[in-house]
């Protein structure tokens, strides 16, 4: 899927997104919707592929060197879905912050047109649990230092990109991460989807929702946010895909979003460790196939040997039919820090 032409040409420099430029109808103000605090100013919502302005976590970006950028973000103290547990932000809040940088940098730096599809290939992260503290220095402010690597082009068009991250709060390291994705034109994407690229149509064909496992077992506070349903086998669940969910489906998509899969993997790892509450402090993920909306998807979790620091690990897979797993992850777990 990657382009065969590799270019060393760099994007234009000196293009700095400032808060002053983010005024008018594309910006949003402070306030509260439900239990999610709205933060302003933020980057325009279309640049992070969101319809709901209050879901935008990024507040700006600027170049810091050749192929390097600093992206700023703000985390709400209370998030409707990724709520704090035991005084720590949910790791999924970090993952959503990182995910929003993919379209931001693609559109704002590399001139990828809106409407082109960003297709996830690989993703990994490792975090320091204490860095998730709701009361950590720096408060709501988060900084992501991003380096763009292995840029590939076909002609002048970017076709693939790797992003490497160092995430910090008030200068204190919180996490590292790396992601690889490809970029496809609308026409190419429709050919790849082979008749499954009509988002409203695919959403209308979604598998009916099944009853969720207890929210506490999945590390969630509300049943609606649970992405797993019980089966007749332990450590095997059916993926719950709520196409009316305001975060995962705030705009139409033709397949299960990657963010939902990462959340489901974290929930599966928590369910595997239950009743002990655990944090997903690291993940290594490979996306092989789309997880389709109109076919049941089975989520399995298997305990692995501990890592070199004796932290527990789990292997989580997403399976549809007899083909290879659509998505496979290794999740590293750690207990919550003591007060």
Tab-separated table of C-alpha atoms in Angstrom:
chain	number	residue	atom	x	y	z
A	1	UNK	CA	0.000	0.000	0.000
A	2	UNK	CA	2.998	2.288	0.378
A	3	UNK	CA	4.183	4.406	-2.493
A	4	UNK	CA	7.327	3.324	-4.281
A	5	UNK	CA	8.740	6.842	-4.596
A	6	UNK	CA	10.664	8.115	-1.591
A	7	UNK	CA	11.291	11.829	-1.359
A	8	UNK	CA	13.610	13.681	0.964
A	9	UNK	CA	11.871	16.979	0.271
A	10	UNK	CA	10.626	18.558	3.469
A	11	UNK	CA	7.356	20.421	4.075
A	12	UNK	CA	7.337	24.178	4.079
A	13	UNK	CA	8.681	25.722	7.276
A	14	UNK	CA	7.550	28.800	9.130
A	15	UNK	CA	3.879	27.820	9.000
A	16	UNK	CA	2.815	28.278	12.601
A	17	UNK	CA	-0.727	27.690	13.793
A	18	UNK	CA	-1.444	30.343	16.394
A	19	UNK	CA	-4.407	30.750	18.668
A	20	UNK	CA	-5.072	34.153	17.147
A	21	UNK	CA	-5.793	32.483	13.822
A	22	UNK	CA	-8.345	30.131	15.353
A	23	UNK	CA	-11.229	32.532	15.829
A	24	UNK	CA	-14.709	32.617	14.421
A	25	UNK	CA	-16.959	29.630	13.753
A	26	UNK	CA	-14.129	27.085	13.733
A	27	UNK	CA	-13.092	27.779	17.310
A	28	UNK	CA	-15.065	26.970	20.443
A	29	UNK	CA	-15.264	28.477	23.882
A	30	UNK	CA	-15.080	27.239	27.420
A	31	UNK	CA	-18.022	25.567	29.048
A	32	UNK	CA	-19.377	22.149	29.886
A	33	UNK	CA	-21.330	19.556	27.934
A	34	UNK	CA	-22.441	16.655	30.102
A	35	UNK	CA	-19.344	15.802	32.114
A	36	UNK	CA	-16.804	16.831	29.467
A	37	UNK	CA	-15.285	20.266	30.019
A	38	UNK	CA	-14.901	22.255	26.795
A	39	UNK	CA	-11.519	23.905	26.318
A	40	UNK	CA	-10.569	26.775	24.065
A	41	UNK	CA	-8.957	27.749	21.849
A	42	UNK	CA	-8.614	24.576	19.811
A	43	UNK	CA	-7.516	23.710	16.307
A	44	UNK	CA	-10.354	23.601	13.762
A	45	UNK	CA	-12.336	20.422	14.294
A	46	UNK	CA	-12.135	19.296	10.662
A	47	UNK	CA	-8.334	19.117	10.946
A	48	UNK	CA	-8.648	16.343	13.549
A	49	UNK	CA	-11.561	14.598	11.810
A	50	UNK	CA	-14.175	15.460	14.413
A	51	UNK	CA	-17.659	16.906	14.023
A	52	UNK	CA	-18.100	17.766	17.701
A	53	UNK	CA	-15.952	20.724	18.730
A	54	UNK	CA	-15.863	19.620	22.374
A	55	UNK	CA	-14.063	16.408	21.332
A	56	UNK	CA	-11.071	18.397	20.013
A	57	UNK	CA	-8.107	18.067	22.390
A	58	UNK	CA	-5.397	19.845	20.377
A	59	UNK	CA	-4.826	23.580	20.756
A	60	UNK	CA	-2.003	24.388	18.323
A	61	UNK	CA	1.247	23.394	16.666
A	62	UNK	CA	4.536	24.874	15.528
A	63	UNK	CA	7.671	23.609	13.781
A	64	UNK	CA	10.708	23.017	16.013
A	65	UNK	CA	13.188	21.783	13.400
A	66	UNK	CA	13.456	19.820	10.158
A	67	UNK	CA	10.581	17.324	10.199
A	68	UNK	CA	9.907	18.131	13.869
A	69	UNK	CA	6.855	19.769	15.429
A	70	UNK	CA	5.486	20.590	18.851
A	71	UNK	CA	1.774	20.029	19.213
A	72	UNK	CA	-0.029	21.415	22.235
A	73	UNK	CA	-3.120	19.922	23.822
A	74	UNK	CA	-5.393	20.384	26.809
A	75	UNK	CA	-6.978	17.560	28.734
A	76	UNK	CA	-10.340	18.094	30.404
A	77	UNK	CA	-10.237	17.274	34.079
A	78	UNK	CA	-13.466	15.358	33.562
A	79	UNK	CA	-14.113	13.470	30.330
A	80	UNK	CA	-17.441	11.798	29.698
A	81	UNK	CA	-15.903	8.549	28.436
A	82	UNK	CA	-12.247	8.560	29.422
A	83	UNK	CA	-12.896	9.497	33.016
A	84	UNK	CA	-10.181	9.452	35.660
A	85	UNK	CA	-9.753	6.376	37.831
A	86	UNK	CA	-8.018	6.547	41.184
A	87	UNK	CA	-6.759	10.025	40.411
A	88	UNK	CA	-5.246	9.121	37.018
A	89	UNK	CA	-6.387	10.085	33.548
A	90	UNK	CA	-7.427	7.170	31.373
A	91	UNK	CA	-4.617	6.097	28.976
A	92	UNK	CA	-7.208	6.276	26.191
A	93	UNK	CA	-7.206	10.060	26.596
A	94	UNK	CA	-3.514	10.000	25.678
A	95	UNK	CA	-4.204	7.752	22.692
A	96	UNK	CA	-6.973	9.994	21.384
A	97	UNK	CA	-4.675	13.012	21.763
A	98	UNK	CA	-2.021	11.261	19.681
A	99	UNK	CA	-4.585	10.094	17.109
A	100	UNK	CA	-5.733	13.665	16.531
A	101	UNK	CA	-2.210	14.655	15.501
A	102	UNK	CA	-2.331	12.305	12.478
A	103	UNK	CA	-4.869	14.341	10.498
A	104	UNK	CA	-3.639	17.661	11.927
A	105	UNK	CA	-0.084	17.245	10.645
A	106	UNK	CA	-1.205	15.502	7.456
A	107	UNK	CA	-3.478	18.386	6.453
A	108	UNK	CA	-1.643	21.357	7.970
A	109	UNK	CA	1.959	20.343	7.215
A	110	UNK	CA	1.928	17.895	4.318
A	111	UNK	CA	-0.997	19.385	2.401
A	112	UNK	CA	-3.044	16.182	2.387
A	113	UNK	CA	-6.491	17.290	1.135
A	114	UNK	CA	-9.506	16.889	3.372
A	115	UNK	CA	-11.381	13.783	2.275
A	116	UNK	CA	-8.269	11.657	1.824
A	117	UNK	CA	-8.168	8.586	4.051
A	118	UNK	CA	-5.486	7.941	6.680
A	119	UNK	CA	-5.099	4.189	7.154
A	120	UNK	CA	-3.458	2.924	10.329
A	121	UNK	CA	-0.784	0.239	9.926
A	122	UNK	CA	1.028	0.167	13.273
A	123	UNK	CA	0.861	1.916	16.616
A	124	UNK	CA	2.746	1.598	19.901
A	125	UNK	CA	3.146	3.565	23.100
A	126	UNK	CA	4.671	3.334	26.567
A	127	UNK	CA	3.758	5.634	29.432
A	128	UNK	CA	4.744	6.533	32.979
A	129	UNK	CA	1.665	5.969	35.200
A	130	UNK	CA	2.425	8.900	37.513
A	131	UNK	CA	2.384	11.195	34.489
A	132	UNK	CA	-1.349	10.578	34.133
A	133	UNK	CA	-2.127	12.137	37.512
A	134	UNK	CA	-5.042	14.538	37.342
A	135	UNK	CA	-3.071	16.770	39.724
A	136	UNK	CA	0.271	16.539	37.880
A	137	UNK	CA	2.324	19.728	37.362
A	138	UNK	CA	1.138	21.593	34.299
A	139	UNK	CA	-2.492	20.810	34.962
A	140	UNK	CA	-4.443	20.450	31.729
A	141	UNK	CA	-1.550	21.327	29.401
A	142	UNK	CA	0.086	18.530	27.388
A	143	UNK	CA	2.890	18.845	24.836
A	144	UNK	CA	3.721	16.368	22.088
A	145	UNK	CA	7.101	16.616	20.382
A	146	UNK	CA	6.650	14.868	17.052
A	147	UNK	CA	9.275	13.804	14.532
A	148	UNK	CA	8.150	12.799	11.031
A	149	UNK	CA	10.085	9.824	9.657
A	150	UNK	CA	10.186	7.600	6.590
A	151	UNK	CA	8.069	9.935	4.493
A	152	UNK	CA	7.023	8.375	1.200
A	153	UNK	CA	5.545	10.091	-1.805
A	154	UNK	CA	4.102	9.222	-5.164
A	155	UNK	CA	5.007	12.251	-7.206
A	156	UNK	CA	4.194	15.183	-4.929
A	157	UNK	CA	1.544	13.324	-2.940
A	158	UNK	CA	2.358	11.894	0.500
A	159	UNK	CA	1.443	8.216	0.611
A	160	UNK	CA	2.906	7.007	3.925
A	161	UNK	CA	4.384	8.459	7.066
A	162	UNK	CA	5.772	7.429	10.458
A	163	UNK	CA	5.381	9.736	13.440
A	164	UNK	CA	7.487	9.373	16.606
A	165	UNK	CA	6.373	11.085	19.814
A	166	UNK	CA	7.661	12.245	23.159
A	167	UNK	CA	4.729	13.406	25.280
A	168	UNK	CA	5.216	15.553	28.383
A	169	UNK	CA	3.387	17.641	30.969
A	170	UNK	CA	5.189	20.680	32.376
A	171	UNK	CA	8.427	19.327	30.906
A	172	UNK	CA	8.085	15.983	32.713
A	173	UNK	CA	8.035	12.974	30.329
A	174	UNK	CA	4.706	11.183	30.217
A	175	UNK	CA	4.964	8.810	27.253
A	176	UNK	CA	6.645	7.837	24.022
A	177	UNK	CA	4.764	6.572	20.991
A	178	UNK	CA	5.159	5.708	17.325
A	179	UNK	CA	2.626	5.333	14.546
A	180	UNK	CA	2.719	4.366	10.889
A	181	UNK	CA	-0.105	5.111	8.468
A	182	UNK	CA	-0.753	5.385	4.761
A	183	UNK	CA	-2.699	8.058	2.888
A	184	UNK	CA	-5.162	7.149	0.138
A	185	UNK	CA	-7.157	9.291	-2.272
A	186	UNK	CA	-10.943	8.877	-2.168
A	187	UNK	CA	-10.903	6.937	-5.441
A	188	UNK	CA	-8.191	4.523	-4.310
A	189	UNK	CA	-9.890	4.069	-0.949
A	190	UNK	CA	-13.170	3.106	-2.602
A	191	UNK	CA	-11.356	0.509	-4.700
A	192	UNK	CA	-9.697	-0.898	-1.573
A	193	UNK	CA	-13.050	-1.111	0.191
A	194	UNK	CA	-14.578	-3.060	-2.712
A	195	UNK	CA	-18.176	-1.980	-2.271
A	196	UNK	CA	-17.964	-1.356	1.479
A	197	UNK	CA	-16.952	2.304	1.320
A	198	UNK	CA	-20.386	3.886	1.777
A	199	UNK	CA	-20.263	4.921	5.443
A	200	UNK	CA	-23.992	5.551	6.090
A	201	UNK	CA	-24.890	2.315	4.343
A	202	UNK	CA	-22.351	0.267	6.294
A	203	UNK	CA	-23.462	1.834	9.574
A	204	UNK	CA	-27.067	0.904	8.787
A	205	UNK	CA	-25.928	-2.721	8.442
A	206	UNK	CA	-24.086	-2.858	11.764
A	207	UNK	CA	-24.460	-5.937	13.942
A	208	UNK	CA	-27.114	-5.333	16.637
A	209	UNK	CA	-25.749	-4.374	20.032
A	210	UNK	CA	-25.419	-7.115	22.596
A	211	UNK	CA	-25.558	-6.777	26.385
A	212	UNK	CA	-22.305	-5.398	27.831
A	213	UNK	CA	-20.214	-6.994	30.533
A	214	UNK	CA	-20.334	-5.082	33.861
A	215	UNK	CA	-18.814	-1.638	33.390
A	216	UNK	CA	-16.496	-1.982	36.389
A	217	UNK	CA	-15.059	-5.198	34.957
A	218	UNK	CA	-14.086	-3.282	31.808
A	219	UNK	CA	-12.729	-0.300	33.712
A	220	UNK	CA	-15.602	1.950	32.659
A	221	UNK	CA	-18.215	3.859	34.650
A	222	UNK	CA	-21.132	3.631	32.195
A	223	UNK	CA	-22.505	0.535	30.413
A	224	UNK	CA	-22.785	2.448	27.129
A	225	UNK	CA	-19.016	2.903	27.022
A	226	UNK	CA	-18.316	-0.826	27.408
A	227	UNK	CA	-17.129	-2.343	24.120
A	228	UNK	CA	-17.304	-6.028	25.164
A	229	UNK	CA	-20.197	-8.481	25.447
A	230	UNK	CA	-19.930	-11.832	27.223
A	231	UNK	CA	-19.778	-15.161	25.364
A	232	UNK	CA	-19.872	-18.763	26.570
A	233	UNK	CA	-16.074	-18.746	26.833
A	234	UNK	CA	-13.996	-16.966	29.429
A	235	UNK	CA	-11.620	-14.338	28.096
A	236	UNK	CA	-13.524	-14.227	24.807
A	237	UNK	CA	-16.038	-11.507	24.052
A	238	UNK	CA	-18.068	-10.150	21.187
A	239	UNK	CA	-17.108	-6.628	20.203
A	240	UNK	CA	-19.908	-4.152	20.906
A	241	UNK	CA	-20.107	-1.470	18.226
A	242	UNK	CA	-22.540	1.304	19.060
A	243	UNK	CA	-22.816	3.359	15.874
A	244	UNK	CA	-24.738	6.019	17.830
A	245	UNK	CA	-21.878	6.493	20.285
A	246	UNK	CA	-21.040	10.220	20.346
A	247	UNK	CA	-17.255	9.768	20.562
A	248	UNK	CA	-16.468	6.776	18.341
A	249	UNK	CA	-19.031	7.692	15.695
A	250	UNK	CA	-19.313	11.466	15.832
A	251	UNK	CA	-19.236	11.270	12.015
A	252	UNK	CA	-20.106	8.403	9.640
A	253	UNK	CA	-17.417	5.774	9.039
A	254	UNK	CA	-17.573	2.573	7.008
A	255	UNK	CA	-15.690	0.300	9.446
A	256	UNK	CA	-14.969	-0.017	13.152
A	257	UNK	CA	-12.679	2.905	14.110
A	258	UNK	CA	-9.170	2.120	15.283
A	259	UNK	CA	-9.724	4.173	18.436
A	260	UNK	CA	-12.577	1.864	19.420
A	261	UNK	CA	-10.336	-1.179	18.890
A	262	UNK	CA	-7.630	0.280	21.140
A	263	UNK	CA	-10.207	1.008	23.813
A	264	UNK	CA	-11.641	-2.498	23.509
A	265	UNK	CA	-8.144	-3.974	23.858
A	266	UNK	CA	-7.633	-2.012	27.064
A	267	UNK	CA	-11.007	-3.169	28.359
A	268	UNK	CA	-10.216	-6.787	27.501
A	269	UNK	CA	-6.893	-6.572	29.335
A	270	UNK	CA	-8.666	-5.084	32.363
A	271	UNK	CA	-11.305	-7.827	32.260
A	272	UNK	CA	-8.551	-10.434	32.100
A	273	UNK	CA	-6.936	-8.957	35.218
A	274	UNK	CA	-10.215	-8.457	37.098
A	275	UNK	CA	-10.817	-7.930	39.986
A	276	UNK	CA	-7.442	-6.144	40.262
A	277	UNK	CA	-7.608	-2.653	38.707
A	278	UNK	CA	-4.771	-2.190	36.196
A	279	UNK	CA	-3.424	0.395	33.776
A	280	UNK	CA	-2.523	-0.336	30.159
A	281	UNK	CA	0.944	1.254	30.410
A	282	UNK	CA	2.094	0.073	26.967
A	283	UNK	CA	0.656	-1.300	23.738
A	284	UNK	CA	2.063	-2.641	20.499
A	285	UNK	CA	-0.552	-2.885	17.779
A	286	UNK	CA	-0.714	-4.064	14.177
A	287	UNK	CA	-3.735	-3.435	11.982
A	288	UNK	CA	-4.030	-6.060	9.221
A	289	UNK	CA	-7.634	-5.835	7.997
A	290	UNK	CA	-10.600	-3.572	8.476
A	291	UNK	CA	-12.991	-4.690	11.197
A	292	UNK	CA	-16.315	-4.610	9.373
A	293	UNK	CA	-19.500	-3.269	10.917
A	294	UNK	CA	-21.818	-5.898	9.458
A	295	UNK	CA	-19.985	-8.974	10.784
A	296	UNK	CA	-19.550	-10.105	14.392
A	297	UNK	CA	-16.045	-9.550	15.727
A	298	UNK	CA	-14.612	-11.736	18.467
A	299	UNK	CA	-12.138	-10.359	20.981
A	300	UNK	CA	-9.804	-12.788	22.747
A	301	UNK	CA	-7.295	-12.079	25.507
A	302	UNK	CA	-4.463	-14.411	26.470
A	303	UNK	CA	-2.045	-13.976	29.360
A	304	UNK	CA	1.587	-13.749	28.247
A	305	UNK	CA	4.800	-14.100	30.204
A	306	UNK	CA	5.728	-10.937	32.134
A	307	UNK	CA	8.091	-8.449	30.535
A	308	UNK	CA	11.690	-7.843	31.666
A	309	UNK	CA	10.480	-5.665	34.553
A	310	UNK	CA	7.968	-8.337	35.648
A	311	UNK	CA	4.936	-6.417	34.503
A	312	UNK	CA	1.980	-8.502	33.361
A	313	UNK	CA	1.240	-8.691	29.654
A	314	UNK	CA	-1.726	-9.806	27.550
A	315	UNK	CA	-2.229	-10.608	23.887
A	316	UNK	CA	-5.525	-9.287	22.511
A	317	UNK	CA	-6.820	-10.199	19.050
A	318	UNK	CA	-9.829	-9.160	16.987
A	319	UNK	CA	-11.134	-11.881	14.691
A	320	UNK	CA	-13.798	-11.942	11.979
A	321	UNK	CA	-14.330	-15.229	10.175
A	322	UNK	CA	-11.506	-17.642	9.449
A	323	UNK	CA	-9.023	-15.076	8.187
A	324	UNK	CA	-6.041	-13.864	10.177
A	325	UNK	CA	-6.810	-11.439	13.025
A	326	UNK	CA	-7.864	-8.030	11.804
A	327	UNK	CA	-5.954	-6.454	14.662
A	328	UNK	CA	-3.529	-7.873	17.222
A	329	UNK	CA	-2.077	-6.135	20.257
A	330	UNK	CA	0.326	-6.816	23.081
A	331	UNK	CA	-0.781	-4.900	26.173
A	332	UNK	CA	1.507	-4.330	29.139
A	333	UNK	CA	-0.244	-3.830	32.472
A	334	UNK	CA	0.712	-2.259	35.779
A	335	UNK	CA	-1.098	-1.721	39.058
A	336	UNK	CA	-2.236	1.750	39.951
A	337	UNK	CA	0.403	3.709	41.868
A	338	UNK	CA	-0.224	3.828	45.583
A	339	UNK	CA	-1.457	7.073	47.045
